[in-house]
Coordinates of C-alpha atoms (C1' of nucleotides) in Angstrom, one line a residue:
Chain D
M17 CA 123.9 117.8 87.1
G18 CA 126.8 115.9 88.5
R19 CA 128.7 116.6 91.6
A20 CA 131.1 119.5 91.5
P21 CA 134.7 118.5 91.2
C22 CA 136.9 119.0 94.2
C23 CA 139.3 121.1 92.3
D24 CA 139.7 122.8 88.9
K25 CA 141.2 119.9 86.9
A26 CA 142.3 122.2 84.1
N27 CA 144.6 124.1 86.5
V28 CA 146.1 121.3 88.5
K29 CA 149.1 119.1 87.7
R30 CA 148.5 115.4 87.4
G31 CA 150.6 112.3 87.1
P32 CA 153.7 111.4 89.0
W33 CA 155.0 113.7 91.7
S34 CA 158.4 115.3 91.2
P35 CA 161.0 115.2 94.0
E36 CA 160.6 119.0 94.3
E37 CA 156.8 118.6 94.9
D38 CA 157.5 115.9 97.4
I39 CA 159.8 118.2 99.4
T40 CA 157.4 121.1 99.2
L41 CA 154.5 119.0 100.5
K42 CA 156.6 117.2 103.1
N43 CA 158.0 120.4 104.5
Y44 CA 154.7 122.1 104.6
V45 CA 152.9 119.3 106.4
E46 CA 155.7 118.7 108.8
R47 CA 155.8 122.4 109.6
Y48 CA 152.1 123.4 109.6
G49 CA 150.2 120.2 109.5
T50 CA 147.2 119.7 107.3
G51 CA 145.1 122.3 109.1
G52 CA 142.3 119.8 108.8
N53 CA 141.8 120.9 105.2
W54 CA 143.5 119.1 102.4
I55 CA 141.6 121.0 99.8
A56 CA 143.0 124.3 100.8
L57 CA 146.5 122.9 101.5
P58 CA 148.0 122.9 98.0
Q59 CA 147.4 126.6 97.5
K60 CA 148.9 127.4 100.9
A61 CA 151.9 125.2 100.2
G62 CA 152.4 126.5 96.7
L63 CA 151.5 123.3 94.9
K64 CA 149.6 123.1 91.7
R65 CA 148.0 119.9 92.8
C66 CA 144.5 118.7 93.8
G67 CA 144.0 118.5 97.5
K68 CA 143.1 114.9 97.3
S69 CA 146.2 114.2 95.4
C70 CA 148.3 115.8 98.1
R71 CA 146.5 113.8 100.8
L72 CA 147.1 110.6 98.9
R73 CA 150.7 111.4 98.3
W74 CA 151.3 112.2 101.9
L75 CA 149.4 109.2 103.3
N76 CA 150.8 106.7 100.8
Y77 CA 154.3 107.9 100.3
L78 CA 155.6 110.8 102.3
R79 CA 154.3 110.1 105.7
P80 CA 157.0 109.0 108.2
D81 CA 157.4 105.3 109.0
I82 CA 156.0 104.1 105.7
K83 CA 157.2 100.7 104.6
H84 CA 157.3 99.7 101.0
G85 CA 157.5 96.3 99.4
G86 CA 159.0 93.3 101.0
F87 CA 156.0 91.8 102.7
T88 CA 156.9 89.1 105.2
E89 CA 155.2 85.7 105.5
E90 CA 153.6 86.9 108.7
E91 CA 152.1 89.9 106.9
D92 CA 150.9 87.6 104.1
T93 CA 149.1 85.5 106.7
I94 CA 147.6 88.4 108.4
I95 CA 146.3 89.9 105.1
C96 CA 144.9 86.5 104.0
T97 CA 143.2 85.9 107.3
L98 CA 141.7 89.3 107.4
Y99 CA 140.7 89.2 103.7
K100 CA 139.0 85.9 104.3
N101 CA 137.1 87.4 107.2
I102 CA 136.3 90.9 106.3
G103 CA 136.9 91.1 102.5
S104 CA 138.5 93.9 100.7
R105 CA 138.5 96.4 103.6
W106 CA 142.0 97.4 102.8
S107 CA 142.2 100.3 105.3
V108 CA 141.2 97.9 108.1
I109 CA 143.7 95.3 107.0
A110 CA 146.4 97.9 106.6
S111 CA 145.8 99.2 110.1
Q112 CA 147.0 95.9 111.4
L113 CA 150.2 96.1 109.6
K114 CA 152.7 98.6 110.9
G115 CA 153.9 101.0 108.2
R116 CA 151.6 99.7 105.5
T117 CA 149.0 101.7 103.7
D118 CA 145.7 100.5 102.3
N119 CA 147.0 101.2 98.8
D120 CA 150.1 99.1 99.4
V121 CA 148.1 96.2 100.8
K122 CA 145.6 96.4 98.0
N123 CA 148.3 96.5 95.3
Y124 CA 150.1 93.7 97.0
W125 CA 147.0 91.6 97.1
N126 CA 146.0 92.3 93.5
T127 CA 149.5 91.7 92.1
K128 CA 151.0 89.0 94.2
L129 CA 149.1 87.5 97.1
K130 CA 146.1 86.5 95.0
K131 CA 148.3 84.6 92.7
K132 CA 150.1 83.0 95.6
I133 CA 146.8 81.7 96.9
L134 CA 145.7 80.5 93.5
A135 CA 149.0 78.7 93.2
G136 CA 148.3 77.0 96.5
K137 CA 151.3 78.6 98.2
I138 CA 149.0 80.1 100.9
N139 CA 146.2 78.2 102.4
L140 CA 143.3 80.4 103.2
T141 CA 141.4 77.5 104.8
G142 CA 144.2 76.0 106.8
H143 CA 142.0 75.6 109.9
N144 CA 139.8 73.1 108.1
N145 CA 142.1 70.4 109.2
I146 CA 141.4 71.0 112.8
V147 CA 139.9 68.0 114.4
P148 CA 136.1 68.5 114.6
S149 CA 134.6 68.9 118.0
N150 CA 131.4 69.8 119.6
N151 CA 133.2 71.0 122.6
H152 CA 133.8 74.6 121.8
I153 CA 135.1 75.6 125.2
Q154 CA 137.4 74.0 127.6
P155 CA 135.8 72.6 130.7
N156 CA 136.6 74.1 134.0
S157 CA 139.1 72.3 136.2
S158 CA 140.7 72.9 139.6
S159 CA 144.2 73.2 138.2
S160 CA 143.3 76.0 135.9
P161 CA 140.2 77.7 137.3
A162 CA 140.0 80.7 135.2
M163 CA 139.7 80.0 131.6
L164 CA 137.6 80.3 128.6
N165 CA 139.6 78.0 126.5
V166 CA 139.1 78.6 122.9
S167 CA 139.3 75.6 120.6
P168 CA 139.8 76.0 116.9
N169 CA 136.2 75.0 116.4
Y170 CA 135.1 77.8 118.7
L171 CA 137.3 80.2 117.0
N172 CA 135.8 79.4 113.7
H173 CA 132.3 80.1 114.9
N174 CA 130.6 83.0 113.2
F175 CA 128.9 85.1 115.8
T176 CA 125.8 86.3 114.1
T177 CA 125.2 89.3 116.2
M178 CA 128.8 90.6 116.0
P179 CA 129.6 93.3 113.6
M180 CA 132.0 91.0 111.8
S181 CA 132.9 87.4 111.6
M182 CA 134.9 86.0 114.5
D183 CA 136.5 83.4 112.3
V184 CA 140.1 83.0 113.3
N185 CA 142.6 81.3 111.3
V186 CA 144.5 78.4 112.8
K187 CA 147.3 77.1 110.7
Q188 CA 148.5 73.6 111.2
E189 CA 151.6 72.0 110.0
V190 CA 151.4 68.3 110.3
S191 CA 154.5 66.2 109.8
S192 CA 154.6 63.0 108.0
S193 CA 154.3 61.2 111.3
G194 CA 151.1 63.0 112.0
M195 CA 152.5 65.3 114.7
V196 CA 151.1 68.8 114.7
S197 CA 154.2 71.0 114.9
D198 CA 152.8 74.5 114.9
V199 CA 149.6 76.4 115.3
L200 CA 149.1 80.1 114.6
I201 CA 146.1 81.8 116.0
Q202 CA 145.3 85.2 114.6
Y203 CA 142.5 87.4 115.5
P204 CA 140.7 89.2 112.7
L205 CA 139.8 92.2 114.7
P206 CA 142.8 92.4 117.0
E207 CA 142.2 95.9 118.1
L208 CA 139.0 94.8 119.6
M209 CA 140.4 91.8 121.4
E210 CA 143.0 91.0 123.9
S211 CA 144.5 87.6 124.5
L212 CA 145.0 86.7 128.1
E213 CA 146.6 83.6 129.4
F214 CA 146.0 82.2 132.8
G215 CA 148.3 80.1 134.9
S216 CA 147.3 77.5 137.3
S217 CA 145.5 78.2 140.5
S218 CA 148.8 78.7 142.3
N219 CA 149.6 81.6 140.0
N220 CA 147.8 84.8 139.7
N221 CA 146.1 85.3 136.4
Q222 CA 148.6 86.9 134.2
I223 CA 148.4 88.8 131.0
I224 CA 151.1 87.5 128.9
S225 CA 150.2 89.0 125.6
S226 CA 148.2 92.0 124.6
S227 CA 149.8 92.0 121.2
P228 CA 147.4 93.4 118.7
E229 CA 148.6 91.3 115.9
V230 CA 149.1 87.7 116.9
S231 CA 148.1 86.2 120.2
S232 CA 150.5 83.4 120.3
Y233 CA 152.4 80.8 118.6
S234 CA 152.2 77.5 120.4
V235 CA 152.5 73.8 120.0
P236 CA 149.2 72.3 120.6
S237 CA 148.3 68.9 122.0
F238 CA 145.3 66.8 121.3
D239 CA 143.0 66.1 124.2
S240 CA 141.1 62.9 123.5
N241 CA 138.9 63.5 126.5
F242 CA 137.4 66.5 125.0
S243 CA 138.2 66.0 121.4
L244 CA 140.0 69.3 120.9
W245 CA 143.4 70.7 120.5
W246 CA 144.9 72.7 123.3
P247 CA 147.2 75.5 122.8
G248 CA 150.3 74.5 124.7
N249 CA 154.0 74.8 125.2
G250 CA 155.7 78.1 125.8
I251 CA 154.5 78.7 129.3
A252 CA 152.9 75.6 130.7
D253 CA 150.9 72.6 129.5
D254 CA 147.7 74.0 130.8
D255 CA 148.0 77.4 129.2
R256 CA 144.6 78.7 128.2
F257 CA 143.4 81.6 126.3
L258 CA 140.7 84.0 127.2
M259 CA 139.4 86.3 124.6
D260 CA 138.1 89.8 125.4
F261 CA 135.9 90.5 122.5
G262 CA 135.5 94.1 123.7
F263 CA 132.5 95.0 121.7
G264 CA 130.8 96.4 124.7
M265 CA 127.6 94.8 123.8
S266 CA 125.8 91.5 124.1
Y267 CA 126.5 88.8 121.6
D268 CA 125.7 85.2 121.2
L269 CA 128.0 82.5 122.1
P270 CA 127.6 79.2 120.5
S271 CA 125.6 78.1 123.5
G272 CA 123.3 81.1 123.2
A273 CA 124.7 82.7 126.3
G274 CA 125.0 86.5 126.5
A275 CA 128.1 88.6 127.1
S276 CA 127.7 88.5 130.9
S277 CA 128.1 84.8 130.9
I278 CA 131.3 84.6 129.1
G279 CA 133.7 82.8 131.4
N280 CA 133.8 79.2 132.3
Y281 CA 131.9 76.6 130.4
S282 CA 131.6 72.9 131.0
T283 CA 131.8 70.4 128.2
N284 CA 128.1 70.7 127.7
D285 CA 128.3 74.4 127.4
S286 CA 126.5 75.2 130.5
L287 CA 127.7 78.1 132.4
L288 CA 129.7 77.4 135.5
S289 CA 129.7 79.5 138.6
N290 CA 132.2 82.0 139.9
T291 CA 132.7 83.7 136.5
S292 CA 133.4 87.0 138.0
D293 CA 135.7 85.6 140.6
T294 CA 137.9 83.8 138.1
I295 CA 138.2 86.5 135.5
P296 CA 140.1 89.7 136.3
Q297 CA 137.7 92.3 137.3
G298 CA 138.6 94.8 134.7
L299 CA 138.3 92.4 131.9
Y300 CA 135.1 91.0 133.3
Q301 CA 133.6 94.5 133.3
S302 CA 134.8 95.1 129.8
I303 CA 132.9 92.0 128.7
T304 CA 129.8 92.7 130.7
N305 CA 129.5 96.4 130.2
Chain F
dA25 C1' 169.2 96.2 69.9
dA26 C1' 164.3 96.4 69.3
dT27 C1' 159.9 95.0 70.5
dG28 C1' 156.2 93.3 73.1
dC29 C1' 154.4 91.5 77.2
dA30 C1' 154.1 91.1 82.3
dT31 C1' 154.5 93.0 86.6
dA32 C1' 154.6 96.4 90.3
dC33 C1' 153.3 100.4 92.1
dA34 C1' 151.7 105.1 91.9
dA35 C1' 147.9 107.9 91.1
dC36 C1' 143.3 109.0 89.9
dC37 C1' 138.1 108.5 90.0
dG38 C1' 133.9 108.5 91.9
dC39 C1' 131.0 107.1 95.6
dC40 C1' 129.8 107.5 100.4
dA41 C1' 129.6 109.0 105.2
dG42 C1' 130.0 112.5 108.5
dC43 C1' 130.2 117.1 109.7
dT44 C1' 128.6 121.8 109.6
dA45 C1' 126.1 125.9 108.6
Chain X
dA29 C1' 115.9 118.9 107.7
dT30 C1' 119.0 119.6 104.2
dA31 C1' 122.5 121.0 101.1
dG32 C1' 127.3 121.6 100.6
dC33 C1' 131.8 120.3 101.6
dT34 C1' 135.6 117.3 102.9
dG35 C1' 138.0 113.1 104.1
dG36 C1' 138.1 108.4 103.5
dC37 C1' 137.8 104.4 100.9
dG38 C1' 137.9 100.8 97.2
dG39 C1' 138.1 100.0 92.4
dT40 C1' 140.4 101.1 88.4
dT41 C1' 143.8 103.0 85.3
dG42 C1' 148.3 104.8 84.0
dT43 C1' 153.1 104.4 83.9
dA44 C1' 157.7 102.8 84.7
dT45 C1' 160.5 98.9 84.8
dG46 C1' 162.0 94.3 84.0
dC47 C1' 162.1 90.3 81.2
dA48 C1' 161.6 87.2 77.3
dT49 C1' 161.8 86.7 72.5

DNA sequence: AATGCATACAACCGCCAGCTA
DNA sequence: ATAGCTGGCGGTTGTATGCAT
């Protein structure tokens, strides 16, 4: 025996919603809420619809602040990056795009984005051009004492004990002369992370961005001493990024260090001292707790 | 103008996880 | 512990619209 249906399909209306039904549902939800029970809602609201259908109609269409169509290039990039990292978890992807629903993102992916990628208009593996380096993390220095500098290589590392890949897309645009003109760093799980940027020792550590979507656009420079690209420009040449993974648990860094040792690394990945002194206390606690 | 095909988007289906009695 | 119920989710289908022939 199969599972009982959520409603009597013979007595509910199906197919496209009429404007009158939309108004009825919208008015009811705005006035009384869902009451935590979508199944009972249609009867209360006077709709001959399945509760699930009502829920879907509200979430995907009637809810305030819904955006339809017209995906921006930035949204394209976010969707592609997240899809590459977490797959078809549309609700997670949609949650990173203001006003978008999982259904919208899914439809957009299936009808347009996938084709764009196949046509080569979007590069899902743009970070592959990043210069290879074994130095995942910026060495400490006196001029910028508090930094876990994240190189593209480091960003691409898959942390095996994390719940999801940490792969972060870095998009390069290289001119004909070989100059790197733009780098976009995006975090696949932005709600779990926070990008901090630290100034030189003469400045206090300063949060410049806690944007959940994109940490920063910056023009990088190549440091031949360490064979890695620095994020740069915008604030100062020695801008650095520190990532708060925020998982509240231990995880492996490329060097095998645990969460408590996130902080400053030398070029050979050994942990330097004064970690807790150079990372804001709140963040340090959030990493180590 | 009629027809067929492609595209975009709305809606449905069925499974699963979490909650509760 | 477990059965039933519901919400949430991803995959799939249905339908309206636009475009080419």
